CSV table of C-alpha atoms and ligand atoms in Angstrom, one decimal:
chain,number,residue,atom,x,y,z
R,2,MET,CA,0.0,0.0,0.0
R,3,VAL,CA,1.6,3.3,-1.1
R,4,LYS,CA,0.7,6.3,0.9
R,5,ILE,CA,0.2,9.4,-1.2
R,6,GLY,CA,0.0,12.9,0.4
R,7,VAL,CA,-2.2,15.4,-1.4
R,8,ILE,CA,-1.9,19.2,-1.2
R,9,PRO,CA,-4.5,20.7,-3.5
R,10,GLY,CA,-3.6,24.2,-2.4
R,11,ASP,CA,-4.9,27.4,-3.9
R,12,GLY,CA,-6.7,28.7,-6.9
R,13,VAL,CA,-6.8,26.2,-9.7
R,14,GLY,CA,-4.7,23.8,-7.6
R,15,PRO,CA,-7.8,21.9,-6.2
R,16,GLU,CA,-9.5,22.0,-9.6
R,17,VAL,CA,-6.7,20.3,-11.5
R,18,THR,CA,-5.7,18.0,-8.7
R,19,ALA,CA,-9.2,16.5,-8.6
R,20,GLN,CA,-8.7,15.4,-12.2
R,21,GLY,CA,-5.2,14.1,-11.4
R,22,LEU,CA,-6.8,12.0,-8.6
R,23,ALA,CA,-9.6,10.8,-10.9
R,24,VAL,CA,-6.9,9.5,-13.3
R,25,LEU,CA,-5.0,8.0,-10.4
R,26,GLU,CA,-8.1,6.1,-9.2
R,27,ALA,CA,-8.9,4.7,-12.6
R,28,VAL,CA,-5.2,3.7,-13.3
R,29,GLY,CA,-5.1,2.1,-9.8
R,30,LYS,CA,-8.0,-0.2,-10.7
R,31,LEU,CA,-6.7,-1.0,-14.2
R,32,ASP,CA,-3.1,-1.7,-13.1
R,33,GLY,CA,-3.7,-3.1,-9.7
R,34,PHE,CA,-1.9,-0.3,-7.9
R,35,ARG,CA,-3.0,-0.1,-4.3
R,36,TYR,CA,-2.6,3.2,-2.5
R,37,GLU,CA,-4.0,5.3,0.3
R,38,LEU,CA,-4.6,9.1,0.1
R,39,GLU,CA,-4.0,11.6,2.9
R,40,SER,CA,-5.2,15.1,2.1
R,41,PHE,CA,-3.7,18.2,3.6
R,42,ASP,CA,-5.6,21.4,3.9
R,43,LEU,CA,-2.8,23.9,3.4
R,44,GLY,CA,-2.7,27.2,1.5
R,45,GLY,CA,-4.1,30.7,1.4
R,46,GLU,CA,-7.5,30.0,3.0
R,47,ARG,CA,-6.0,28.1,5.9
R,48,TYR,CA,-3.5,30.9,6.4
R,49,LEU,CA,-6.0,33.6,6.3
R,50,ALA,CA,-8.3,31.8,8.7
R,51,THR,CA,-5.7,30.5,11.3
R,52,GLY,CA,-2.4,32.1,10.5
R,53,GLU,CA,-0.9,28.7,10.0
R,54,VAL,CA,1.3,28.1,6.9
R,55,LEU,CA,2.8,24.6,7.3
R,56,PRO,CA,2.4,23.3,10.9
R,57,GLU,CA,5.1,20.9,12.2
R,58,ALA,CA,2.4,18.2,12.6
R,59,ALA,CA,1.7,18.4,8.8
R,60,ILE,CA,5.4,18.1,7.9
R,61,GLY,CA,5.6,15.0,10.1
R,62,LYS,CA,2.6,13.4,8.4
R,63,LEU,CA,3.9,14.4,4.9
R,64,ARG,CA,7.2,12.8,5.8
R,65,GLY,CA,5.4,9.5,6.4
R,66,CYS,CA,4.0,9.5,2.8
R,67,ARG,CA,5.9,7.8,0.0
R,68,VAL,CA,5.1,10.6,-2.5
R,69,ILE,CA,3.1,13.9,-2.5
R,70,LEU,CA,0.9,15.4,-5.2
R,71,LEU,CA,0.6,19.1,-5.1
R,72,GLY,CA,-1.7,21.4,-7.0
R,73,ALA,CA,-0.4,25.0,-6.5
R,74,VAL,CA,0.1,27.5,-3.8
R,75,GLY,CA,-0.2,31.3,-4.0
R,76,HIS,CA,-3.2,33.5,-3.0
R,77,PRO,CA,-4.0,37.1,-4.0
R,78,GLY,CA,-5.0,37.9,-0.4
R,79,VAL,CA,-1.6,36.7,1.0
R,80,PRO,CA,1.7,38.7,0.6
R,81,PRO,CA,3.9,37.1,-2.0
R,82,GLY,CA,6.3,34.5,-0.6
R,83,VAL,CA,4.5,33.5,2.5
R,84,LEU,CA,2.9,30.4,1.0
R,85,GLU,CA,5.5,29.9,-1.8
R,86,LYS,CA,8.4,29.8,0.6
R,87,GLY,CA,6.5,28.6,3.6
R,88,ILE,CA,5.0,25.5,1.9
R,89,LEU,CA,6.5,24.7,-1.5
R,90,LEU,CA,10.1,25.7,-0.9
R,91,LYS,CA,10.1,24.4,2.7
R,92,LEU,CA,9.0,21.0,1.5
R,93,ARG,CA,11.5,20.9,-1.4
R,94,PHE,CA,14.3,21.8,1.0
R,95,ASP,CA,13.2,19.8,4.1
R,96,PHE,CA,12.7,16.6,2.0
R,97,GLN,CA,15.9,17.1,0.1
R,98,GLN,CA,14.1,17.1,-3.2
R,99,TYR,CA,17.3,18.4,-4.9
R,100,ILE,CA,16.2,17.6,-8.5
R,101,ASN,CA,13.4,19.4,-10.2
R,102,LEU,CA,12.7,17.3,-13.3
R,103,ARG,CA,10.8,19.2,-16.0
R,104,PRO,CA,10.2,17.5,-19.4
R,105,VAL,CA,9.4,19.7,-22.4
R,106,HIS,CA,7.5,17.5,-24.8
R,107,LEU,CA,5.1,18.6,-27.6
R,108,TYR,CA,2.3,16.1,-28.0
R,109,PRO,CA,1.0,15.6,-31.6
R,110,GLY,CA,-2.2,17.5,-32.0
R,111,VAL,CA,-1.0,20.4,-29.8
R,112,GLN,CA,-0.2,23.7,-31.4
R,113,THR,CA,3.2,25.2,-30.5
R,114,PRO,CA,3.6,29.0,-31.1
R,115,ILE,CA,7.0,28.3,-32.6
R,116,ARG,CA,6.6,28.5,-36.4
R,117,ASP,CA,7.5,25.4,-38.4
R,118,LYS,CA,8.3,23.3,-35.4
R,119,GLY,CA,6.6,20.1,-34.4
R,120,PRO,CA,6.8,17.2,-31.9
R,121,ASP,CA,10.1,15.9,-33.4
R,122,ASP,CA,11.7,19.3,-32.7
R,123,ILE,CA,10.4,19.9,-29.2
R,124,ASP,CA,11.5,17.1,-26.8
R,125,MET,CA,13.9,18.1,-24.1
R,126,LEU,CA,14.4,17.4,-20.5
R,127,VAL,CA,15.3,20.1,-18.0
R,128,VAL,CA,17.1,19.0,-14.9
R,129,ARG,CA,16.8,22.0,-12.5
R,130,GLU,CA,18.8,22.1,-9.3
R,131,ASN,CA,16.2,22.5,-6.6
R,132,ASN,CA,17.9,23.0,-3.2
R,133,GLU,CA,20.4,25.8,-3.7
R,134,ASP,CA,21.1,29.1,-5.5
R,135,LEU,CA,19.0,32.2,-4.8
R,136,TYR,CA,16.3,30.0,-3.4
R,137,VAL,CA,18.0,29.3,-0.1
R,138,GLY,CA,16.7,32.5,1.4
R,139,ALA,CA,20.1,33.9,2.4
R,140,GLY,CA,20.1,37.7,2.6
R,141,GLY,CA,18.4,40.6,4.3
R,142,PHE,CA,17.9,44.3,4.5
R,143,THR,CA,19.7,47.1,6.1
R,144,ARG,CA,18.1,50.6,6.5
R,145,LYS,CA,14.9,49.1,5.2
R,146,GLY,CA,12.4,51.7,4.1
R,147,THR,CA,15.0,54.6,4.1
R,148,PRO,CA,16.3,56.2,1.0
R,149,GLU,CA,19.6,54.4,1.5
R,150,GLU,CA,18.1,51.0,1.8
R,151,VAL,CA,20.2,47.9,0.9
R,152,ALA,CA,18.7,44.5,0.0
R,153,ILE,CA,21.0,41.5,-0.4
R,154,GLN,CA,19.9,38.1,-1.7
R,155,THR,CA,22.7,35.5,-2.0
R,156,SER,CA,23.1,32.6,-4.4
R,157,VAL,CA,24.5,29.6,-2.6
R,158,ASN,CA,26.2,26.9,-4.7
R,159,THR,CA,28.0,24.0,-3.1
R,160,ARG,CA,30.3,21.5,-4.8
R,161,PRO,CA,28.2,18.5,-3.5
R,162,GLY,CA,25.0,20.2,-4.4
R,163,VAL,CA,26.1,21.0,-7.9
R,164,GLU,CA,27.8,17.6,-8.5
R,165,ARG,CA,24.8,15.5,-7.6
R,166,CYS,CA,22.6,17.5,-9.9
R,167,VAL,CA,25.0,17.4,-12.8
R,168,ARG,CA,25.5,13.7,-12.4
R,169,PHE,CA,21.8,13.1,-12.3
R,170,ALA,CA,21.5,15.0,-15.6
R,171,PHE,CA,24.1,12.8,-17.3
R,172,GLU,CA,22.4,9.7,-16.0
R,173,GLN,CA,19.0,10.9,-17.3
R,174,ALA,CA,20.6,11.5,-20.7
R,175,ARG,CA,21.6,7.8,-20.8
R,176,LYS,CA,18.1,6.8,-19.8
R,177,ARG,CA,16.2,8.9,-22.4
R,178,ALA,CA,14.3,6.8,-24.9
R,179,GLU,CA,16.1,5.5,-28.0
R,180,ALA,CA,13.8,7.7,-30.1
R,181,GLY,CA,15.4,10.8,-28.8
R,182,ALA,CA,19.0,9.7,-29.4
R,183,PHE,CA,21.4,11.9,-31.3
R,184,ARG,CA,19.4,15.0,-30.6
R,185,GLY,CA,21.4,18.2,-31.2
R,186,LEU,CA,24.5,16.3,-32.3
R,187,SER,CA,26.5,17.2,-35.4
R,188,LYS,CA,27.4,14.5,-37.9
R,189,ALA,CA,31.0,14.7,-36.7
R,190,ALA,CA,29.8,14.0,-33.1
R,191,ARG,CA,27.7,11.1,-34.2
R,192,ASP,CA,30.6,9.7,-36.3
R,193,ALA,CA,32.7,10.0,-33.2
R,194,GLY,CA,30.3,7.6,-31.4
R,195,LEU,CA,28.4,10.2,-29.3
R,196,THR,CA,24.8,9.4,-28.8
R,197,ARG,CA,23.5,12.0,-26.3
R,198,GLN,CA,23.9,15.6,-25.3
R,199,VAL,CA,23.7,17.5,-22.0
R,200,THR,CA,23.7,21.2,-22.1
R,201,LEU,CA,24.8,23.2,-19.1
R,202,VAL,CA,22.8,26.5,-19.0
R,203,ALA,CA,24.4,29.1,-16.8
R,204,LYS,CA,26.0,32.6,-17.0
R,205,THR,CA,29.7,32.0,-16.7
R,206,ASN,CA,30.5,35.3,-18.3
R,207,VAL,CA,29.1,37.2,-15.3
R,208,LEU,CA,28.7,34.9,-12.4
R,209,THR,CA,32.4,34.1,-12.4
R,210,PHE,CA,32.4,32.5,-9.0
R,211,ALA,CA,29.2,30.5,-8.8
R,212,HIS,CA,29.0,29.4,-12.4
R,213,ASP,CA,32.8,28.8,-12.6
R,214,LEU,CA,32.1,26.1,-10.0
R,215,TRP,CA,29.2,24.8,-12.1
R,216,MET,CA,31.4,24.7,-15.3
R,217,ARG,CA,34.3,22.9,-13.6
R,218,THR,CA,32.0,20.4,-12.0
R,219,PHE,CA,30.2,19.8,-15.3
R,220,GLU,CA,33.5,19.2,-17.1
R,221,GLU,CA,34.8,16.8,-14.4
R,222,VAL,CA,31.6,14.8,-14.0
R,223,GLY,CA,31.1,14.7,-17.8
R,224,ARG,CA,34.4,12.8,-18.2
R,225,ASP,CA,32.7,9.8,-16.6
R,226,TYR,CA,30.3,9.9,-19.6
R,227,PRO,CA,32.4,9.6,-22.8
R,228,ASP,CA,29.3,8.8,-24.8
R,229,ILE,CA,27.6,12.1,-24.0
R,230,GLN,CA,28.4,15.4,-25.7
R,231,ARG,CA,28.9,18.3,-23.3
R,232,ASP,CA,27.4,21.5,-24.5
R,233,TYR,CA,27.3,24.9,-22.9
R,234,GLN,CA,25.0,27.9,-23.4
R,235,HIS,CA,24.6,31.2,-21.5
R,236,VAL,CA,21.1,31.4,-20.3
R,237,ASP,CA,20.2,34.5,-22.4
R,238,ALA,CA,21.3,32.7,-25.6
R,239,CYS,CA,19.5,29.6,-24.3
R,240,CYS,CA,16.2,31.5,-24.3
R,241,MET,CA,16.8,32.5,-27.9
R,242,ARG,CA,17.8,29.0,-29.0
R,243,MET,CA,14.9,27.3,-27.3
R,244,VAL,CA,12.6,29.4,-29.6
R,245,VAL,CA,14.7,29.4,-32.8
R,246,SER,CA,16.1,25.8,-32.7
R,247,PRO,CA,14.5,23.8,-29.9
R,248,GLU,CA,15.6,20.6,-31.7
R,249,LYS,CA,19.2,21.3,-30.6
R,250,TYR,CA,18.4,20.4,-27.0
R,251,ASP,CA,18.4,17.0,-25.4
R,252,VAL,CA,19.0,17.3,-21.7
R,253,ILE,CA,19.5,20.7,-20.1
R,254,VAL,CA,21.0,21.0,-16.6
R,255,THR,CA,20.8,24.3,-14.9
R,256,THR,CA,20.5,26.3,-11.7
R,257,ASN,CA,17.4,26.7,-9.6
R,258,MET,CA,16.7,30.3,-10.7
R,259,PHE,CA,17.4,29.8,-14.4
R,260,GLY,CA,15.6,26.5,-14.4
R,261,ASP,CA,12.5,28.2,-13.0
R,262,ILE,CA,12.6,30.8,-15.8
R,263,ILE,CA,13.4,28.6,-18.8
R,264,THR,CA,10.8,26.1,-17.9
R,265,ASP,CA,7.9,28.6,-18.2
R,266,LEU,CA,9.4,29.2,-21.7
R,267,GLY,CA,9.6,25.4,-22.2
R,268,ALA,CA,5.9,25.2,-21.1
R,269,VAL,CA,4.9,27.6,-23.9
R,270,LEU,CA,6.9,25.5,-26.5
R,271,GLN,CA,4.9,22.5,-25.5
R,272,GLY,CA,1.5,24.2,-25.8
R,273,GLY,CA,1.2,26.2,-22.6
R,274,MET,CA,1.3,26.2,-18.8
R,275,GLY,CA,-1.6,23.7,-18.8
R,276,LEU,CA,0.6,20.9,-20.2
R,277,ALA,CA,3.8,21.2,-18.2
R,278,ALA,CA,4.4,18.6,-15.5
R,279,SER,CA,7.2,18.3,-13.0
R,280,GLY,CA,8.7,16.2,-10.2
R,281,ASN,CA,10.6,17.4,-7.2
R,282,LEU,CA,12.8,14.4,-6.6
R,283,ASN,CA,14.6,13.0,-3.6
R,284,PRO,CA,16.5,10.4,-5.7
R,285,GLU,CA,17.7,8.4,-2.8
R,286,GLY,CA,14.2,8.1,-1.3
R,287,THR,CA,15.3,9.4,2.1
R,288,ALA,CA,12.1,11.5,2.2
R,289,PRO,CA,9.1,11.8,-0.1
R,290,SER,CA,9.3,13.2,-3.6
R,291,MET,CA,6.6,15.6,-4.8
R,292,PHE,CA,4.9,15.9,-8.1
R,293,GLU,CA,3.1,19.1,-9.4
R,294,PRO,CA,2.3,21.1,-12.5
R,295,VAL,CA,4.8,23.8,-13.4
R,296,HIS,CA,2.1,26.4,-13.3
R,297,GLY,CA,0.8,28.3,-10.3
R,298,SER,CA,-2.6,28.9,-8.8
R,299,ALA,CA,-3.7,31.0,-11.8
R,300,PRO,CA,-6.0,33.4,-9.9
R,301,ASP,CA,-7.1,34.9,-13.2
R,302,ILE,CA,-9.0,31.7,-14.1
R,303,ALA,CA,-9.6,30.1,-10.7
R,304,GLY,CA,-13.1,29.1,-9.8
R,305,LYS,CA,-14.3,29.0,-13.4
R,306,GLY,CA,-13.7,25.3,-13.9
R,307,ILE,CA,-11.7,25.9,-17.1
R,308,ALA,CA,-8.1,25.2,-16.0
R,309,ASN,CA,-6.3,22.6,-18.1
R,310,PRO,CA,-5.9,19.5,-15.9
R,311,LEU,CA,-3.3,17.8,-18.2
R,312,ALA,CA,-0.3,19.2,-16.3
R,313,SER,CA,-1.6,17.7,-13.1
R,314,ILE,CA,-2.5,14.4,-14.8
R,315,LEU,CA,1.0,14.2,-16.4
R,316,SER,CA,2.5,14.9,-13.0
R,317,VAL,CA,0.7,11.8,-11.8
R,318,ALA,CA,2.5,9.9,-14.6
R,319,MET,CA,5.8,11.2,-13.4
R,320,MET,CA,4.9,10.0,-9.9
R,321,PHE,CA,4.5,6.5,-11.3
R,322,ASP,CA,7.9,6.8,-13.0
R,323,HIS,CA,9.4,7.6,-9.6
R,324,LEU,CA,7.5,4.7,-8.0
R,325,LYS,CA,8.8,2.4,-10.7
R,326,VAL,CA,5.4,1.5,-12.0
R,327,PRO,CA,6.2,2.2,-15.7
R,328,ALA,CA,3.0,0.5,-17.0
R,329,ALA,CA,0.8,3.0,-15.2
R,330,ALA,CA,3.0,5.9,-16.3
R,331,ASP,CA,2.9,4.8,-19.9
R,332,ARG,CA,-0.9,4.2,-19.7
R,333,ILE,CA,-1.5,7.8,-18.6
R,334,ARG,CA,0.8,9.3,-21.2
R,335,ARG,CA,-0.8,7.2,-24.0
R,336,ALA,CA,-4.2,8.3,-22.8
R,337,VAL,CA,-3.2,12.0,-22.9
R,338,ALA,CA,-1.7,11.5,-26.3
R,339,ARG,CA,-4.9,9.9,-27.6
R,340,VAL,CA,-7.1,12.7,-26.3
R,341,LEU,CA,-4.8,15.3,-27.8
R,342,GLU,CA,-4.3,13.8,-31.2
R,343,GLN,CA,-8.1,13.4,-31.9
R,344,PRO,CA,-10.7,16.2,-32.1
R,345,GLY,CA,-12.3,16.2,-28.7
R,346,PRO,CA,-12.6,18.2,-25.5
R,347,ARG,CA,-10.0,21.0,-25.0
R,348,THR,CA,-9.9,23.7,-22.3
R,349,PRO,CA,-9.8,27.3,-23.5
R,350,ASP,CA,-6.0,27.6,-23.2
R,351,LEU,CA,-5.8,25.0,-26.0
R,352,GLY,CA,-8.5,26.8,-28.0
R,353,GLY,CA,-11.5,24.7,-26.9
R,354,LYS,CA,-14.6,25.2,-24.8
R,355,ALA,CA,-14.4,22.2,-22.5
R,356,SER,CA,-14.3,22.3,-18.7
R,357,THR,CA,-11.5,20.9,-16.5
R,358,ALA,CA,-13.7,18.0,-15.6
R,359,GLU,CA,-14.6,17.2,-19.2
R,360,VAL,CA,-11.0,16.9,-20.2
R,361,GLY,CA,-10.2,14.8,-17.1
R,362,ARG,CA,-13.1,12.5,-18.0
R,363,ALA,CA,-11.8,12.1,-21.6
R,364,VAL,CA,-8.4,11.0,-20.2
R,365,VAL,CA,-10.0,8.5,-17.9
R,366,GLU,CA,-12.0,7.1,-20.8
R,367,ALA,CA,-8.8,6.9,-23.0
R,368,LEU,CA,-7.0,4.9,-20.3
R,369,HIS,CA,-8.8,1.7,-21.3
U,429,NAD,P1,0.5,30.9,-13.1
U,429,NAD,O1,1.3,29.8,-13.6
U,429,NAD,O2,-0.4,30.7,-12.0
U,429,NAD,O3,-0.3,31.6,-14.3
U,429,NAD,C1,0.3,32.1,-15.5
U,429,NAD,C2,-0.7,32.1,-16.6
U,429,NAD,O4,-0.9,30.8,-17.1
U,429,NAD,C3,-2.0,32.7,-16.3
U,429,NAD,O5,-2.6,33.4,-17.4
U,429,NAD,C4,-2.9,31.5,-16.0
U,429,NAD,O6,-4.3,31.6,-16.3
U,429,NAD,C5,-2.3,30.5,-17.0
U,429,NAD,N1,-2.4,29.1,-16.5
U,429,NAD,C6,-1.7,28.5,-15.5
U,429,NAD,N2,-2.1,27.3,-15.2
U,429,NAD,C7,-3.1,27.0,-16.2
U,429,NAD,C8,-3.9,25.9,-16.5
U,429,NAD,N3,-3.8,24.7,-15.7
U,429,NAD,N4,-4.7,25.9,-17.5
U,429,NAD,C9,-4.8,27.1,-18.2
U,429,NAD,N5,-4.1,28.2,-18.0
U,429,NAD,C10,-3.2,28.2,-17.0
U,429,NAD,O7,1.6,32.1,-12.7
U,429,NAD,P2,1.4,33.5,-11.9
U,429,NAD,O8,0.1,34.1,-12.4
U,429,NAD,O9,2.7,34.1,-12.1
U,429,NAD,O10,1.3,33.1,-10.4
U,429,NAD,C11,0.0,32.9,-9.7
U,429,NAD,C12,0.3,32.5,-8.3
U,429,NAD,O11,0.8,31.1,-8.3
U,429,NAD,C13,1.4,33.3,-7.6
U,429,NAD,O12,0.9,33.4,-6.2
U,429,NAD,C14,2.6,32.5,-7.7
U,429,NAD,O13,3.5,32.7,-6.6
U,429,NAD,C15,2.0,31.1,-7.6
U,429,NAD,N6,2.8,30.0,-8.2
U,429,NAD,C16,2.8,28.8,-7.6
U,429,NAD,C17,3.4,27.7,-8.2
U,429,NAD,C18,3.4,26.4,-7.5
U,429,NAD,O14,2.6,26.3,-6.5
U,429,NAD,N7,4.0,25.4,-8.0
U,429,NAD,C19,4.1,27.9,-9.4
U,429,NAD,C20,4.1,29.1,-10.0
U,429,NAD,C21,3.4,30.2,-9.4
U,430,IPM,C1,7.7,26.9,-9.8
U,430,IPM,C2,7.3,28.1,-9.1
U,430,IPM,C3,8.0,28.2,-7.7
U,430,IPM,C4,9.5,28.3,-8.0
U,430,IPM,C5,7.6,29.3,-6.8
U,430,IPM,C6,6.1,29.4,-6.6
U,430,IPM,C7,8.3,29.3,-5.5
U,430,IPM,O1,7.5,29.2,-9.8
U,430,IPM,O2,7.6,25.8,-9.3
U,430,IPM,O3,8.2,27.0,-11.0
U,430,IPM,O4,10.0,29.4,-8.3
U,430,IPM,O5,10.2,27.3,-8.0
U,431,MN,MN1,8.0,28.8,-11.9
């Protein structure tokens, strides 16, 4: 019996999570996967009613779960950062979920805004470092509120933190499906026997301390993977190349902050925020891993029942990858592919008129 913690959260979080859970339930029956849910009432409403963000007791119970499904946090009535840092980042850090895995995959039948590009061109995997960098919350103010105010926010990068992330990326490159082999490689590289590519995305020309460490670590770890081409791009050029030549990317490894930014761009390449899934992984399994859409609570469309649930549903598939139940993961991805390649229900972000629940139902039906 696998214990799954559920944090529906704020805004569209509960709406999309309900569909993720409907798919989980149907897959559980079809594939004989036995699980137990424990739901956690955390987020803006709880905070506004009680002042509690993430009580110790909830952390303890979440720690007892094998995996966690999260919708989104962030509430227009709560100052920015209270919930995002207090719930999401706290769990990512406390549970040592040091990898944020964010696939960028264009499904056939989905329109990408990038002209003349299709599913063969848009298929990359972003490995985002998830426990360091500007996200550690190191910094502070002096003379706050005065004309001479100083605000400092420090990027923390450690050799072990960078190394485990970079190594994970090279391992992922080896694991990527055969179909994606040779992506971004020149003929000369292929002739030299290389099959895969990992691109480090950083800013070594400006961040000459932090990203020098990243570059040296990347080069050193990369020597253990002679079959994999090492590629480097500055983050600004990466944004340009993701749009102009997305087919040049296979696996990207990057810092926490840059990974956040380029994966919203990646979401757009694959058809929008409604399709981008992610996993916050504790690869050693010393604490639960957490699966969630890349998108936030989307207050502009919350409560209308029109949020796209596919990112949440595809995050459930990533949960099954992590739990090593590939049949269930594949079944979900095949069902999503089937729904998207045929005319059928689409939420408004994909140009349709269907509700969140109608799209969820279509995926459940396509599971069979
Ligand atoms: P957002 O991702 O919530 O929304 C950006 C845009 O994408 C909006 O126009 C929204 O309508 C659209 N969108 C998002 N999800 C969608 C879906 N499933 N279907 C259709 N359209 C969708 O980003 P934001 O507006 O910058 O942030 C809103 C709040 O969410 C903030 O409080 C932010 O801090 C928080 N946030 C939380 C998470 C998380 O919990 N993982 C992630 C990002 C942002
Ligand atoms: C994401 C979000 C979070 C991040 C915020 C809400 C803390 O934008 O998961 O991409 O920056 O990591
Ligand atoms: Mn983000």
